[in-house]
Coordinates of N, CA, C and O in Angstrom, one line a residue:
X151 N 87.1 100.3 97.9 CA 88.0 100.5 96.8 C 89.2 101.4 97.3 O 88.8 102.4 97.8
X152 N 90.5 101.3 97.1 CA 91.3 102.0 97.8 C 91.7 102.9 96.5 O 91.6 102.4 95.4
X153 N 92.1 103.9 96.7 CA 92.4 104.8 95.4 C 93.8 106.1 95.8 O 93.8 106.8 96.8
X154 N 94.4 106.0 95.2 CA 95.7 107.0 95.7 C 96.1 107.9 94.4 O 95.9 107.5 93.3
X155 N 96.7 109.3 94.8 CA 96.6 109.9 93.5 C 98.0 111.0 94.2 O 98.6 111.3 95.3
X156 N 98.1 111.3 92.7 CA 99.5 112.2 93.2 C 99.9 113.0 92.3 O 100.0 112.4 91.3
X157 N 100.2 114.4 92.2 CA 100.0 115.4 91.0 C 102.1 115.8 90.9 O 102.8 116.0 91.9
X158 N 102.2 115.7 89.9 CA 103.9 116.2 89.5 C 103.6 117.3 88.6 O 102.6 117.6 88.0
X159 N 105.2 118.2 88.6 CA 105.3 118.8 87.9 C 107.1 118.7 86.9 O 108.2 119.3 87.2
X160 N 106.8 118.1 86.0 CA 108.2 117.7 85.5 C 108.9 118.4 84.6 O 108.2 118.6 83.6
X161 N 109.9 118.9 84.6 CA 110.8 119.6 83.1 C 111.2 118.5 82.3 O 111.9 117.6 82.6
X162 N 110.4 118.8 81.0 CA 110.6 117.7 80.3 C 109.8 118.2 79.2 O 108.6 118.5 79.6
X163 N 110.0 118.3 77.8 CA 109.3 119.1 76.8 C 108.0 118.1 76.7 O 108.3 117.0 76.9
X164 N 106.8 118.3 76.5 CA 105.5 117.8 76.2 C 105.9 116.6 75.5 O 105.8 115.4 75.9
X165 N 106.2 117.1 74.2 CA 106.1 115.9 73.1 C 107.4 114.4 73.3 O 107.6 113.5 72.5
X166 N 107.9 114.6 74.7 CA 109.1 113.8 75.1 C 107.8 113.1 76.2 O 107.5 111.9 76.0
X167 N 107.3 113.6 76.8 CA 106.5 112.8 78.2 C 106.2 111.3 77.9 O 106.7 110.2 78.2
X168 N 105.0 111.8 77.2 CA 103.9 110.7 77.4 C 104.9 109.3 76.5 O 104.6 108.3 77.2
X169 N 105.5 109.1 75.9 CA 106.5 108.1 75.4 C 107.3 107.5 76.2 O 107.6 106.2 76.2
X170 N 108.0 108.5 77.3 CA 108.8 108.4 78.3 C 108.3 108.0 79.9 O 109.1 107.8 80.8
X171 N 107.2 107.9 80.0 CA 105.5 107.6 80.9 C 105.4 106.1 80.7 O 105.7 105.3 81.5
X172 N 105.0 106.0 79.3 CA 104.9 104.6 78.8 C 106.5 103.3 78.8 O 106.7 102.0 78.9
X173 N 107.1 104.3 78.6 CA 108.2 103.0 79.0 C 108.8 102.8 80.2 O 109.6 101.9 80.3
X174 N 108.6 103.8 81.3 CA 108.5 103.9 82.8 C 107.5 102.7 83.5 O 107.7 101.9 84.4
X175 N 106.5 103.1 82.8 CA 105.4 102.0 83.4 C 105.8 100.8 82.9 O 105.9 100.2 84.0
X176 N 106.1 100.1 82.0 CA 106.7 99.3 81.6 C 108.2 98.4 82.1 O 108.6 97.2 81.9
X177 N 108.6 99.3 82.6 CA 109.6 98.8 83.2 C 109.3 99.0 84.2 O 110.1 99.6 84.8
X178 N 108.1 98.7 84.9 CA 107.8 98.7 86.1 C 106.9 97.1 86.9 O 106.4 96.7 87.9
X179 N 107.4 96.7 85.0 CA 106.3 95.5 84.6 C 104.7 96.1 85.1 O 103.9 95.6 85.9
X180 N 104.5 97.1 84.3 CA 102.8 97.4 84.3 C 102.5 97.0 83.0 O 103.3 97.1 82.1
X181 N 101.3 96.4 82.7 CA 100.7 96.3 81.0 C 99.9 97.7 80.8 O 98.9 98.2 81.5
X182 N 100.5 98.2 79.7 CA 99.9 99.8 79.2 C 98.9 98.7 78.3 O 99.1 97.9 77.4
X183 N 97.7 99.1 78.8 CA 96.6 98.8 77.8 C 96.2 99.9 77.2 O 95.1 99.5 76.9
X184 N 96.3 100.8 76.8 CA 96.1 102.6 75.9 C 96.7 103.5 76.5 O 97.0 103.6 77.7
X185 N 96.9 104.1 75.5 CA 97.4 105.7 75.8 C 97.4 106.4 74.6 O 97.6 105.7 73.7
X186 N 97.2 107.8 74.4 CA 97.3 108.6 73.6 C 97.6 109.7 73.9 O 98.2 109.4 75.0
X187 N 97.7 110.9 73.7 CA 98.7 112.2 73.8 C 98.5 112.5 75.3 O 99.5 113.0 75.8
X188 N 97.3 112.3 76.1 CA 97.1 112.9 77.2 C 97.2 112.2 78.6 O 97.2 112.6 79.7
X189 N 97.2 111.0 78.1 CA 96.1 109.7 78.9 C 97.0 108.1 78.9 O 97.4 107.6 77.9
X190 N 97.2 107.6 80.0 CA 97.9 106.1 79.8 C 97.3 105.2 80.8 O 97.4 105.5 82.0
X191 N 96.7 104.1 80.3 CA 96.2 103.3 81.3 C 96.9 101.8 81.1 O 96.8 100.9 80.2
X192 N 97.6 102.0 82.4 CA 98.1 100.4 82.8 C 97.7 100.0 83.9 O 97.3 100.7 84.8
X193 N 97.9 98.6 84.0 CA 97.6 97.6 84.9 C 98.9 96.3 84.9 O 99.8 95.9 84.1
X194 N 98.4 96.0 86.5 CA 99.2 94.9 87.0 C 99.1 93.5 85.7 O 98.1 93.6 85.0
X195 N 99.9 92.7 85.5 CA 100.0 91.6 84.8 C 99.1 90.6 85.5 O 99.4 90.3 86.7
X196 N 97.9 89.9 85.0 CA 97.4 89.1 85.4 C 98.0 87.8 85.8 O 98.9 87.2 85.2
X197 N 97.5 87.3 87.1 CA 98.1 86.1 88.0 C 99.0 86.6 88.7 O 99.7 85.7 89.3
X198 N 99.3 87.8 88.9 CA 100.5 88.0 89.6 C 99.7 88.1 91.1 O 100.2 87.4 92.0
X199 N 98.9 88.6 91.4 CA 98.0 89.1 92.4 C 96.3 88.7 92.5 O 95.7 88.5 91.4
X200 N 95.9 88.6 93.3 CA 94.3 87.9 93.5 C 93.1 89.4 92.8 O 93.1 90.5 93.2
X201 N 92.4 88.8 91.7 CA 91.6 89.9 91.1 C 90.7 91.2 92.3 O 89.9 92.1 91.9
X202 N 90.9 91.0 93.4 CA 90.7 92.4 93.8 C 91.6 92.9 94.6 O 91.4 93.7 95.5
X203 N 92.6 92.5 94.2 CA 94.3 93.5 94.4 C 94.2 93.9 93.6 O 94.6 95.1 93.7
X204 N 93.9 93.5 92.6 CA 94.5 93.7 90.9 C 94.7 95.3 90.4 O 93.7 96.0 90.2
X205 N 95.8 95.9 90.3 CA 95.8 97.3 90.7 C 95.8 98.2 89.3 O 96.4 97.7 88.3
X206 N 95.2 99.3 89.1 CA 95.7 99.7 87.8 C 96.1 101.3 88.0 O 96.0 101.9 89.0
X207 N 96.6 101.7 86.8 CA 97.7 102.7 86.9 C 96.6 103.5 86.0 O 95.9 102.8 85.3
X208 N 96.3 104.9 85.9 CA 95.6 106.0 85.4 C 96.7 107.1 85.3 O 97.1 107.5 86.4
X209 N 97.4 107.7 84.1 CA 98.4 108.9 83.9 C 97.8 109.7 83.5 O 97.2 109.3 82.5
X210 N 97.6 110.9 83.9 CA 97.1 112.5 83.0 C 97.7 113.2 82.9 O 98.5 113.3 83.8
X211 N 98.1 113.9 81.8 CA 99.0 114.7 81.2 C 98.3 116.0 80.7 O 97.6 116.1 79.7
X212 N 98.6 116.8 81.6 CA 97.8 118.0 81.4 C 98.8 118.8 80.3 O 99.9 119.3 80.4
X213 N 97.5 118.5 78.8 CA 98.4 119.4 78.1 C 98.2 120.9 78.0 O 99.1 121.5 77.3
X214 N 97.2 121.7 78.5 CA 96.4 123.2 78.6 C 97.2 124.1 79.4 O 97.3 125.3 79.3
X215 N 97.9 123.0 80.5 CA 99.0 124.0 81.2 C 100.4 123.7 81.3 O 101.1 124.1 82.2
X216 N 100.8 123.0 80.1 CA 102.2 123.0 79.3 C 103.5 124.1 78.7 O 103.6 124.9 77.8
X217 N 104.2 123.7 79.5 CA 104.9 125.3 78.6 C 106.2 124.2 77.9 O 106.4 123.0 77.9
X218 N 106.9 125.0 77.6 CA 108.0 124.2 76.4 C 108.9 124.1 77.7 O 110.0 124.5 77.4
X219 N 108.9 123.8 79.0 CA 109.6 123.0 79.7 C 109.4 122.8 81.1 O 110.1 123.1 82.0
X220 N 108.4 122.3 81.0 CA 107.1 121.8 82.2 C 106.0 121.6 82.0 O 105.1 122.4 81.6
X221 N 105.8 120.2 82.4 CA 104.4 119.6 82.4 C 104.2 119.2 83.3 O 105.0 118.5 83.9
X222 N 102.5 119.7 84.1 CA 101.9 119.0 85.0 C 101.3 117.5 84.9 O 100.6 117.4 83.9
X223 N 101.3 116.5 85.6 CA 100.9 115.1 85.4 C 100.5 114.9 86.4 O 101.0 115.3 87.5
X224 N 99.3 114.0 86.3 CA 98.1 112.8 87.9 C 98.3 111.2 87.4 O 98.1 110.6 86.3
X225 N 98.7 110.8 88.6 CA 98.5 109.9 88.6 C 97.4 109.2 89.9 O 97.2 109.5 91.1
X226 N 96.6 108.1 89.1 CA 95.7 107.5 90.3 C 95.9 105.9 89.9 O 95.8 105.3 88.9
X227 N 96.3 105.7 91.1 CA 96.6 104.4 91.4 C 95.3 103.6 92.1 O 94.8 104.1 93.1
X228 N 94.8 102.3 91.5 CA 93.2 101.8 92.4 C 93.5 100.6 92.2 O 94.5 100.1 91.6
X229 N 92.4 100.0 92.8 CA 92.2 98.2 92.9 C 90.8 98.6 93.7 O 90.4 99.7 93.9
X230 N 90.3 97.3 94.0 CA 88.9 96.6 94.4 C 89.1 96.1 95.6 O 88.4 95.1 95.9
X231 N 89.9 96.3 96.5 CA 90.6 96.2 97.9 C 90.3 97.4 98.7 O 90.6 98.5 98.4
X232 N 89.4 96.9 99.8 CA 89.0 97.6 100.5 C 90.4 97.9 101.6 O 91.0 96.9 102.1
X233 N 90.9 99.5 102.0 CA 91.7 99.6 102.5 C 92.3 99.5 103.7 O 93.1 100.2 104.1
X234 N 91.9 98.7 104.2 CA 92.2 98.2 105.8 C 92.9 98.1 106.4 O 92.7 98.0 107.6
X235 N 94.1 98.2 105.9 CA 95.3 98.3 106.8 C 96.0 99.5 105.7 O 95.7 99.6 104.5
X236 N 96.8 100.0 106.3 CA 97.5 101.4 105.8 C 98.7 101.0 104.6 O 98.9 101.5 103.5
X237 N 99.2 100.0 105.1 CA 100.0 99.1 104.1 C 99.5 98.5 103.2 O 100.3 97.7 102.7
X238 N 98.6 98.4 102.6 CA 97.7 97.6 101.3 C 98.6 97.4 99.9 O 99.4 98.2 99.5
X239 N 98.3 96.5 99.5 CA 98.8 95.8 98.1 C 99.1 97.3 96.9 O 100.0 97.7 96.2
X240 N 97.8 97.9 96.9 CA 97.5 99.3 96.3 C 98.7 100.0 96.5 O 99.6 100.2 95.6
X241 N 98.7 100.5 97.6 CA 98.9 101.8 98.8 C 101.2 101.5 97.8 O 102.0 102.3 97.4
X242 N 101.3 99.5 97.9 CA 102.7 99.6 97.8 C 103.1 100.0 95.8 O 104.0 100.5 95.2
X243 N 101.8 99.3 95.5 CA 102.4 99.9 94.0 C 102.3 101.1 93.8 O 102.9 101.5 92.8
X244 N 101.5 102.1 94.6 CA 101.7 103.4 94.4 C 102.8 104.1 94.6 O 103.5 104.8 93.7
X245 N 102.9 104.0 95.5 CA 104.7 104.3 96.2 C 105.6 103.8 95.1 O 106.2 104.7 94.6
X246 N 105.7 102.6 94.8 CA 106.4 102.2 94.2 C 106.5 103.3 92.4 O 107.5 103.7 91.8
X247 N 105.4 103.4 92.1 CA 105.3 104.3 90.9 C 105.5 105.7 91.1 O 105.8 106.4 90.1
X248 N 105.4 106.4 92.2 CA 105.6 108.0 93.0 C 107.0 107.8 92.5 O 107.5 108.3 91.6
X249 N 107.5 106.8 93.6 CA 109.0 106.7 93.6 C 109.8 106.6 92.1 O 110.9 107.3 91.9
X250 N 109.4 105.8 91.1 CA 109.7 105.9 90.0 C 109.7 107.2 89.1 O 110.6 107.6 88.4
X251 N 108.3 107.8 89.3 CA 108.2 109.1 88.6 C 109.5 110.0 89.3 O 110.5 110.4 88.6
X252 N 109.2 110.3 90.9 CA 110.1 111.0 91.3 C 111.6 111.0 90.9 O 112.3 112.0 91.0
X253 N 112.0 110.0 90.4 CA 113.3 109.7 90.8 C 113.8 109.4 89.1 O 115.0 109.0 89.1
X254 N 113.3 109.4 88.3 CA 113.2 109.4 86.8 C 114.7 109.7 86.1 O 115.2 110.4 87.0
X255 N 115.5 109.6 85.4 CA 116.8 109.9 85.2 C 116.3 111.1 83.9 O 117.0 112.1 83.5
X256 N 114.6 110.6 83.3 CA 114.5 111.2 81.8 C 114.1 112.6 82.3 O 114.0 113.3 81.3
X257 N 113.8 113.4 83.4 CA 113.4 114.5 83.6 C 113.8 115.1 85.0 O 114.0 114.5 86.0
X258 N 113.9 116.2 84.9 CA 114.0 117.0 86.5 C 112.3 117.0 87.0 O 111.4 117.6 86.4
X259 N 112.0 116.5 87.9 CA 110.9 116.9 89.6 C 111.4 118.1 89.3 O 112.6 118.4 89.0
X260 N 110.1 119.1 89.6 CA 110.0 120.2 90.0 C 109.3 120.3 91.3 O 109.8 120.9 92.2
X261 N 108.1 119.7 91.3 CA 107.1 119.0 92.4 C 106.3 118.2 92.2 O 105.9 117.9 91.1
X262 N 105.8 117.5 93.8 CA 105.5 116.3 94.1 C 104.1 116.6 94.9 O 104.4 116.8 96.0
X263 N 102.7 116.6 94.7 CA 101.9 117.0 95.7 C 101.4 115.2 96.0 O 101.7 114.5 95.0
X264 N 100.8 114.5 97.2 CA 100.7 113.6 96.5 C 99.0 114.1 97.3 O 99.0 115.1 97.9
X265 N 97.8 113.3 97.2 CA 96.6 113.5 97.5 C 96.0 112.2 98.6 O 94.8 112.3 99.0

């Protein structure tokens, strides 16, 4: 199972995030199947990819160490693809979502650890 994860630190008031998370992933064409104050789980659009590519998206929103203009957030990116080559199907939508978080117009990067 290949699994990739990456912890941010964004200026961006709490109650602005997780809204602004969800329509990020979305325009990333991911399907948000839930999310609530803390938590957002999306996934690739079925048929686009063979079901053990099939990649999904995991957001954490640490709200315990929030201050009124920074929040820490994880993301874990997985599928059912054993990782065999360094380049994997996984490995590109993660990048591709790092890169999105990073590069975000709705917040300032503070930091980027990825894991």
């Amino acid at each position: 199972m290949a699994r990739y994860t990456c912890s941010f630190i964004v200026s961006v008031p709490i109650e602005h995030l997780q809204p602004l998370l969800v329509d990020l992933l979305q325009d990333l064409e991911l399907d948000v199947q839930y999310y609530n104050a803390d938590y957002i789980m999306a996934r690739e659009i079925p048929g686009t990819v063979p079901y053990t590519k099939f990649v999904k998206v995991e957001v954490l929103i640490d709200k315990s160490t929030a201050t009124e203009t920074e929040t820490r957030l994880s993301i874990v990116v997985k599928n059912e693809e054993l990782p065999l080559q360094l380049d994997n199907h996984c490995r590109q939508v993660f990048e591709y979502v790092k890169q999105a978080i990073e590069h975000s117009r709705h917040w300032h990067l503070i930091e980027s650890l990825a894991g």
